[in-house]
mmCIF file of C-alpha atoms and ligand atoms in Angstrom:
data_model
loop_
_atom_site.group_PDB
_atom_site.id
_atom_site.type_symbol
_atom_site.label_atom_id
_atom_site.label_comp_id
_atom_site.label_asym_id
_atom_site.label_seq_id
_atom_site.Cartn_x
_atom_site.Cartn_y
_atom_site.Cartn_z
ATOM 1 C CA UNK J 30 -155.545 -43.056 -139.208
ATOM 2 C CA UNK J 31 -155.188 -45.205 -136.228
ATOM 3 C CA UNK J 32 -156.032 -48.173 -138.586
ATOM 4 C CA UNK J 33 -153.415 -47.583 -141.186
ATOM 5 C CA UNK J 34 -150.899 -46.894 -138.617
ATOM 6 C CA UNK J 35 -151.942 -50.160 -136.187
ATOM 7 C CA UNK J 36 -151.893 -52.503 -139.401
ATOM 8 C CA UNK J 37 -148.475 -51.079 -140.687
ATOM 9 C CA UNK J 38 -146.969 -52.000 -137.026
ATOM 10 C CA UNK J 39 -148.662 -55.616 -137.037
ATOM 11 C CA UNK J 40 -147.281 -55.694 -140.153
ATOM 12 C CA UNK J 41 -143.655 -54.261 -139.011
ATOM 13 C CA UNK J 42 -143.331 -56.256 -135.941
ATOM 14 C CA UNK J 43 -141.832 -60.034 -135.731
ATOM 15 C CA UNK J 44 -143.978 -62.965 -135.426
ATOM 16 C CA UNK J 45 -144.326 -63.542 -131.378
ATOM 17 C CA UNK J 46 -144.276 -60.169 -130.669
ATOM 18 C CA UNK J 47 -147.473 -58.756 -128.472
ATOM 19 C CA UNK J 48 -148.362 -54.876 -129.207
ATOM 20 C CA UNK J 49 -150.317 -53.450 -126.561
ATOM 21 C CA UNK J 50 -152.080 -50.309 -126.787
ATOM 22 C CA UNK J 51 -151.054 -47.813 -124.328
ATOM 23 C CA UNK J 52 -154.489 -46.266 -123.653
ATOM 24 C CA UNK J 53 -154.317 -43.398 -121.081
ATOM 25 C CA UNK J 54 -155.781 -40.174 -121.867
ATOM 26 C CA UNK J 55 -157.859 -42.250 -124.907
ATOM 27 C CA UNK J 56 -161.419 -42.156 -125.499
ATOM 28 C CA UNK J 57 -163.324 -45.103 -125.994
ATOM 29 C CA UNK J 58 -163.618 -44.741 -130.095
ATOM 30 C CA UNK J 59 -159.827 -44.483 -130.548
ATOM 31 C CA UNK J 60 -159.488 -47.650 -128.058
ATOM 32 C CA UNK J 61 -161.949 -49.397 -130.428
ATOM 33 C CA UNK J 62 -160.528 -48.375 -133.842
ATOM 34 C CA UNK J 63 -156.944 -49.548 -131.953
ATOM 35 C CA UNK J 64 -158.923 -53.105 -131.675
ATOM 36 C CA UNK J 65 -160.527 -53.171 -134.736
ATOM 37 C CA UNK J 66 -157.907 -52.700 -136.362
ATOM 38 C CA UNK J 67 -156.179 -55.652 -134.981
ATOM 39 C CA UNK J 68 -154.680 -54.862 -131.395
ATOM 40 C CA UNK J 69 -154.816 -57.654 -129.250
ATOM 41 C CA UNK J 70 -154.396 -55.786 -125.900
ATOM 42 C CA UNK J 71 -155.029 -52.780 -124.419
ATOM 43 C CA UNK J 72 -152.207 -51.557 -121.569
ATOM 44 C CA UNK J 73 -153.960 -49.325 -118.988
ATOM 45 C CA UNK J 74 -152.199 -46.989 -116.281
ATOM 46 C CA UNK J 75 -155.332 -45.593 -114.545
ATOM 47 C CA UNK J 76 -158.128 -47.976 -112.965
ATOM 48 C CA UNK J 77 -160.771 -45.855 -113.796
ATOM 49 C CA UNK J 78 -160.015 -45.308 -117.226
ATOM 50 C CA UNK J 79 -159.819 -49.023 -117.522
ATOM 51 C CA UNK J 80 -163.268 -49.087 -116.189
ATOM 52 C CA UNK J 81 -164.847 -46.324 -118.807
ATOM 53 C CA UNK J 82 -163.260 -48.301 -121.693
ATOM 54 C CA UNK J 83 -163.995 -51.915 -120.361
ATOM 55 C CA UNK J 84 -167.956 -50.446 -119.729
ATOM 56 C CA UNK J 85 -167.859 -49.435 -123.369
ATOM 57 C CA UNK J 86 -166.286 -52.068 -125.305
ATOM 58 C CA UNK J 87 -166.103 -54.777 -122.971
ATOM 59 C CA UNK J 88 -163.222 -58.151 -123.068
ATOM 60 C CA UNK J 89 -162.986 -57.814 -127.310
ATOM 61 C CA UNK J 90 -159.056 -56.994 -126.108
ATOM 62 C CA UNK J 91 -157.286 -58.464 -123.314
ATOM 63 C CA UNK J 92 -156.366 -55.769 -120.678
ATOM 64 C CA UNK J 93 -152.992 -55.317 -118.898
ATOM 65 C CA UNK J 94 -152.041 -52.754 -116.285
ATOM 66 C CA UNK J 95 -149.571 -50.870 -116.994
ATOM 67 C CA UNK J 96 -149.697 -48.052 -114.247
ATOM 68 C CA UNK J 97 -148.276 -48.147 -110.598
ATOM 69 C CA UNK J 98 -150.496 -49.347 -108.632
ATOM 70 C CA UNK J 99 -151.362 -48.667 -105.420
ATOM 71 C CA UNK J 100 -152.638 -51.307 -102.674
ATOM 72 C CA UNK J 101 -155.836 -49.893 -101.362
ATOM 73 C CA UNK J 102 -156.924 -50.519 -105.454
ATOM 74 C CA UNK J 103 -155.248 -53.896 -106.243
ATOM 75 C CA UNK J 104 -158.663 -55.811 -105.803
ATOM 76 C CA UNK J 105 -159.922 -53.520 -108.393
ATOM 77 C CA UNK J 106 -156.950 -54.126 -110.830
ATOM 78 C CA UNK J 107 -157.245 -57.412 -110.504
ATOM 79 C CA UNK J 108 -160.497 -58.175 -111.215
ATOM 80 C CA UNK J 109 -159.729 -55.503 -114.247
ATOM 81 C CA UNK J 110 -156.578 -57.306 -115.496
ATOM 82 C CA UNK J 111 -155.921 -60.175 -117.338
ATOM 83 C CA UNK J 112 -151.624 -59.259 -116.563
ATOM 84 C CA UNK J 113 -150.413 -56.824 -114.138
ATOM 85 C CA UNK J 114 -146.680 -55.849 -115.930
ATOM 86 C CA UNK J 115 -145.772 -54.029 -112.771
ATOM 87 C CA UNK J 116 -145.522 -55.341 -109.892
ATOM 88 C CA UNK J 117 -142.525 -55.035 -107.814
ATOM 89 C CA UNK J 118 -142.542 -55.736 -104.294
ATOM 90 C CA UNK J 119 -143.728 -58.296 -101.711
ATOM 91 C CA UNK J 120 -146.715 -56.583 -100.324
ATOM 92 C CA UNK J 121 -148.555 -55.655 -103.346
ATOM 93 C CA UNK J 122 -147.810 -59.237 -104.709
ATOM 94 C CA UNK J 123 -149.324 -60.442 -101.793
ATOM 95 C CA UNK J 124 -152.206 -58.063 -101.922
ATOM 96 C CA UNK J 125 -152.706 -59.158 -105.564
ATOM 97 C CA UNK J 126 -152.906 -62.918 -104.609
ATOM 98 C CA UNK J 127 -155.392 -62.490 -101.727
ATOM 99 C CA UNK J 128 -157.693 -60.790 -104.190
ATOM 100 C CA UNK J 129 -157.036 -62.948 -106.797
ATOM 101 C CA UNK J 130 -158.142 -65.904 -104.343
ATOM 102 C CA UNK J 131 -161.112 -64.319 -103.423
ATOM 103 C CA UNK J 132 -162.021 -64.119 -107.396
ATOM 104 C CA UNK J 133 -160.747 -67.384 -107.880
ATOM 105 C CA UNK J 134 -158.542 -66.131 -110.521
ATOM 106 C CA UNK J 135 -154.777 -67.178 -111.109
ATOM 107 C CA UNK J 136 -153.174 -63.937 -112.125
ATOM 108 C CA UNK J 137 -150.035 -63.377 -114.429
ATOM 109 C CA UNK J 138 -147.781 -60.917 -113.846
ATOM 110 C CA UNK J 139 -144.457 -59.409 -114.937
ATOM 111 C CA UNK J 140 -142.492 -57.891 -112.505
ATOM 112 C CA UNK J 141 -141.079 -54.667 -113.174
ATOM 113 C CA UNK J 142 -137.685 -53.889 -113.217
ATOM 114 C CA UNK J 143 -135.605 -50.831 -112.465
ATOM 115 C CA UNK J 144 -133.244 -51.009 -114.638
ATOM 116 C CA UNK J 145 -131.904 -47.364 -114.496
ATOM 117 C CA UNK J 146 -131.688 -48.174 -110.826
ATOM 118 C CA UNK J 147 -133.365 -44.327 -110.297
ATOM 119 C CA UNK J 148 -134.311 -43.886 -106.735
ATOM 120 C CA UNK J 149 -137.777 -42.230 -107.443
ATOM 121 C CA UNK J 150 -138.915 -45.054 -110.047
ATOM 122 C CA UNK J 151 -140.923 -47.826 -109.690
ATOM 123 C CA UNK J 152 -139.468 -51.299 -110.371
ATOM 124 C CA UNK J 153 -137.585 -53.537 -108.197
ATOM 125 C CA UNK J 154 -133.389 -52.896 -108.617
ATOM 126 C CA UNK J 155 -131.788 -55.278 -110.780
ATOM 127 C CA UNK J 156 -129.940 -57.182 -108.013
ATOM 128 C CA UNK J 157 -132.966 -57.960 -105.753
ATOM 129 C CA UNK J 158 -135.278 -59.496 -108.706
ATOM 130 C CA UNK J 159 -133.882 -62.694 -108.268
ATOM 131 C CA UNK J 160 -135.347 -62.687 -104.307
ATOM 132 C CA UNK J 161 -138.283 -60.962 -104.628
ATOM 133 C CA UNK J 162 -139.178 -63.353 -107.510
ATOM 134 C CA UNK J 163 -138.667 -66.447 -105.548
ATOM 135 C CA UNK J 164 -141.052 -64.822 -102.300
ATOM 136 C CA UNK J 165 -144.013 -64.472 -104.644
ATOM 137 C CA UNK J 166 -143.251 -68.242 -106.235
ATOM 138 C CA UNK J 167 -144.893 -68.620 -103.258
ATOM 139 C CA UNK J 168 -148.016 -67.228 -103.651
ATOM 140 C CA UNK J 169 -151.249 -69.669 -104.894
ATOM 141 C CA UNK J 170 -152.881 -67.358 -106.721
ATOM 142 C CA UNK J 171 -150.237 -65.575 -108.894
ATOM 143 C CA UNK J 172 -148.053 -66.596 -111.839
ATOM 144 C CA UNK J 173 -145.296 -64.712 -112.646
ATOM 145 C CA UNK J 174 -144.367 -64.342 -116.418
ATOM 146 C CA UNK J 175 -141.615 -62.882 -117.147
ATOM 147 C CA UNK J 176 -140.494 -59.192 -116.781
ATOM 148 C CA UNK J 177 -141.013 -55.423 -117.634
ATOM 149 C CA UNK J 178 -138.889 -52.551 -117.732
ATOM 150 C CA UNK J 179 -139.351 -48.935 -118.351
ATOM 151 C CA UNK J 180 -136.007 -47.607 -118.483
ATOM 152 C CA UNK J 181 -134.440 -44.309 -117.954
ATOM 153 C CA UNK J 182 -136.406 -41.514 -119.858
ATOM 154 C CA UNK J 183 -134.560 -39.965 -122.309
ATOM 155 C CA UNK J 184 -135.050 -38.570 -126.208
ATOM 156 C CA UNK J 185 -132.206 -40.873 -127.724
ATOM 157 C CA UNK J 186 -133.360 -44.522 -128.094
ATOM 158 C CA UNK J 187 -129.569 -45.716 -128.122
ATOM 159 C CA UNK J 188 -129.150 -44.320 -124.628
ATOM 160 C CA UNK J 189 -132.187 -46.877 -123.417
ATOM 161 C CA UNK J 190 -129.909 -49.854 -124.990
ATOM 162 C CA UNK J 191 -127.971 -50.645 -122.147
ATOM 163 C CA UNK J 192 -130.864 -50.834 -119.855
ATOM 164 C CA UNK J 193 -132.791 -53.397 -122.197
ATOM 165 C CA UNK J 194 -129.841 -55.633 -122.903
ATOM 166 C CA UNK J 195 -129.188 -55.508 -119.252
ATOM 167 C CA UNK J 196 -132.881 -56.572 -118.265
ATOM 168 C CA UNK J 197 -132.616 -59.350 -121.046
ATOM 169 C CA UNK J 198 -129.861 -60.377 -119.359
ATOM 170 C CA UNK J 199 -131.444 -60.535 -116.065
ATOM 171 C CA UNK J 200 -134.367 -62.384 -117.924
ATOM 172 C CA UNK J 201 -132.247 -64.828 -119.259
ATOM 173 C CA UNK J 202 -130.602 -65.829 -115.836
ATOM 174 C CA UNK J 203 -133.527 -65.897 -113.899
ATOM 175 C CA UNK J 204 -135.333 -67.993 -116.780
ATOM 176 C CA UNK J 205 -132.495 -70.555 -116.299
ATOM 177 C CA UNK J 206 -132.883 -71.061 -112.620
ATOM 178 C CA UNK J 207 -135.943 -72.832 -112.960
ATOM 179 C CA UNK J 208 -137.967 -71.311 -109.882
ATOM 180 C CA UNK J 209 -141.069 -73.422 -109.405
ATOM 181 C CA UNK J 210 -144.123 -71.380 -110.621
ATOM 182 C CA UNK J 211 -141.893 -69.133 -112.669
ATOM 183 C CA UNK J 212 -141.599 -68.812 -116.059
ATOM 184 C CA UNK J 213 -139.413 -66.459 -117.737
ATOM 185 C CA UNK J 214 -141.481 -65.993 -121.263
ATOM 186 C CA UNK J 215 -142.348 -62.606 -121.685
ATOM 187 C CA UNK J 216 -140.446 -59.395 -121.793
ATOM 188 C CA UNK J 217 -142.025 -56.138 -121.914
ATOM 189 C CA UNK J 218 -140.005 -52.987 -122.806
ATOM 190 C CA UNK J 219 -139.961 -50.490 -125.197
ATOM 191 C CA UNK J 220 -142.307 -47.025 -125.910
ATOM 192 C CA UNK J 221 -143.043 -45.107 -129.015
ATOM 193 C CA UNK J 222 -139.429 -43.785 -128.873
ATOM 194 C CA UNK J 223 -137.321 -46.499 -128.007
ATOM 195 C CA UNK J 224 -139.001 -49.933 -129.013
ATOM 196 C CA UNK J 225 -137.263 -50.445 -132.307
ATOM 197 C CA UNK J 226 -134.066 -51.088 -130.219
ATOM 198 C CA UNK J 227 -136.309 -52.517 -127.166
ATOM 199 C CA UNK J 228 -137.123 -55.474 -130.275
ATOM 200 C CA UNK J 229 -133.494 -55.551 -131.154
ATOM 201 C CA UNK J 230 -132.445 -56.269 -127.496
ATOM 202 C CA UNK J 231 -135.326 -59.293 -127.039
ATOM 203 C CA UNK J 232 -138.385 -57.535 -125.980
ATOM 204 C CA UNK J 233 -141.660 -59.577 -126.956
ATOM 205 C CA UNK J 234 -144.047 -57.389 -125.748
ATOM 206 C CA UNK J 235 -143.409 -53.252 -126.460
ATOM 207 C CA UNK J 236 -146.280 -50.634 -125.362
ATOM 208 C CA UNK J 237 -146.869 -48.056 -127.485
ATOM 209 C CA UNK J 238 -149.792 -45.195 -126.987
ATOM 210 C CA UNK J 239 -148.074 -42.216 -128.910
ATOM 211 C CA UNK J 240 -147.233 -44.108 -132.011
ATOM 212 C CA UNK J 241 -150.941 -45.803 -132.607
ATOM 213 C CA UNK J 242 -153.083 -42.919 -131.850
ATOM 214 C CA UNK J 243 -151.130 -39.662 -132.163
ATOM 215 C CA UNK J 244 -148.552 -41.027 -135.165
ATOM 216 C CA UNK J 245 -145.699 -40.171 -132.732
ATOM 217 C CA UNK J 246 -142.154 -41.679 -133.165
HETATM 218 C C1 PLP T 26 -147.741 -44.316 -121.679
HETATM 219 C C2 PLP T 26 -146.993 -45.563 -121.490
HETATM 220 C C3 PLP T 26 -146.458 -46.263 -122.569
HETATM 221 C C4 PLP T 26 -146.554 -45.764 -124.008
HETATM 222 O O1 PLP T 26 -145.770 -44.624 -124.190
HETATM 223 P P1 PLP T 26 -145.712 -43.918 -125.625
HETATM 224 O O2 PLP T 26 -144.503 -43.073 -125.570
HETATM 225 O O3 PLP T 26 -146.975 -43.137 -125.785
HETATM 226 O O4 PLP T 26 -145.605 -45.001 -126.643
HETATM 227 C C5 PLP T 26 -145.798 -47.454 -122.318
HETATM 228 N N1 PLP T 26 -145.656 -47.934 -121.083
HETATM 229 C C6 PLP T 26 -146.150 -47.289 -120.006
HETATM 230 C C7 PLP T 26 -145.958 -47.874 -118.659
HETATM 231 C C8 PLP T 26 -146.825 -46.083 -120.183
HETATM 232 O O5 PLP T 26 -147.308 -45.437 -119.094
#
């Protein structure tokens, strides 16, 4: 099942775009049929998960984090990670480029956006990207990529349109300002529910868990 439904997705999305395989709560056998089937990478949200899968099948998938992330376990993530997709604020960028040093590792990262600009989220507001961005173009050991939103949640994909288009916008701009160490290449949004219009709106990287290994959407 997870095969047929991960080949008819490779097969439904545009040439470019990454799938990654929103694995929380997933055993080790459905994260391998995921792969074998043809995912590329796996998106993790809990460190230790990403350890009981990673023991098990090892780098046959690259691994992104996907989670929040606390600092007391950034070393961990990062020598987990090949991308960290959310990472939103000076310290824990900072936290992620000592470790990174220490493993002599360059890390890429997205940095999460919040584009429904909801006080409890994670995800830096729309309006202070553009500075936060330019403090960790500082960094040595860290590489920013491009961007990642969640958006609002809500049951009606159109309602998560605005927020998209807005954080392609936002891409966009900052991609044009040409911040040393910064590229503006990849943009990660979109979920089981919403990533049809997330591909629509210029995503070119959409995480779906529900869709691959519970035939959700
Ligand atoms: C769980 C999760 C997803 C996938 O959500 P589905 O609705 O299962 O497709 C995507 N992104 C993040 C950050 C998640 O935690």
């Amino acid at each position: 099942m997870i095969t047929a439904r991960v080949q008819a997705l490779l097969a439904e999305l545009p040439v470019g775009v990454e799938l990654v395989a929103a694995a929380k709560g997933r055993t080790v056998a459905e994260v391998l049929s995921a792969i074998q089937a043809g995912v590329k990478t796996i998106g993790e949200n809990y460190l230790q998960e990403t350890q009981m899968h990673q023991a098990a099948i090892g780098r046959l998938a690259a691994w992104h984090f996907i989670g929040s992330l606390q600092r007391n376990k950034v070393g961990l993530a990062v020598g987990l990670s090949d991308m960290i997709e959310t990472v939103d604020s000076l310290v824990i960028a900072q936290a992620i480029d000592r470790h990174a040093g220490r493993l002599g590792k360059l890390m890429p990262v997205l940095i999460e956006i919040n584009s429904g600009r909801e006080p409890q989220k994670a995800g830096v507001m729309p309006e202070k990207a553009e500075e936060l961005i330019s403090q960790i173009s500082h960094l040595t050991h860290i590489r920013i990529k491009g961007l990642m939103t969640m958006g609002p949640r809500t049951g009606d994909p159109e309602a998560a349109r605005p927020y998209f288009t807005a954080t392609h916008r936002l891409f966009e701009h900052l991609g044009q300002l040409g911040i040393p160490n910064v590229t503006m290449a990849q943009l990660s949004m979109g979920m089981t529910n919403s990533y049809q219009v997330a591909l629509e709106e210029g995503a070119n990287i959409v995480r779906l868990g529900n869709k691959i290994f519970d035939g959700g959407g």
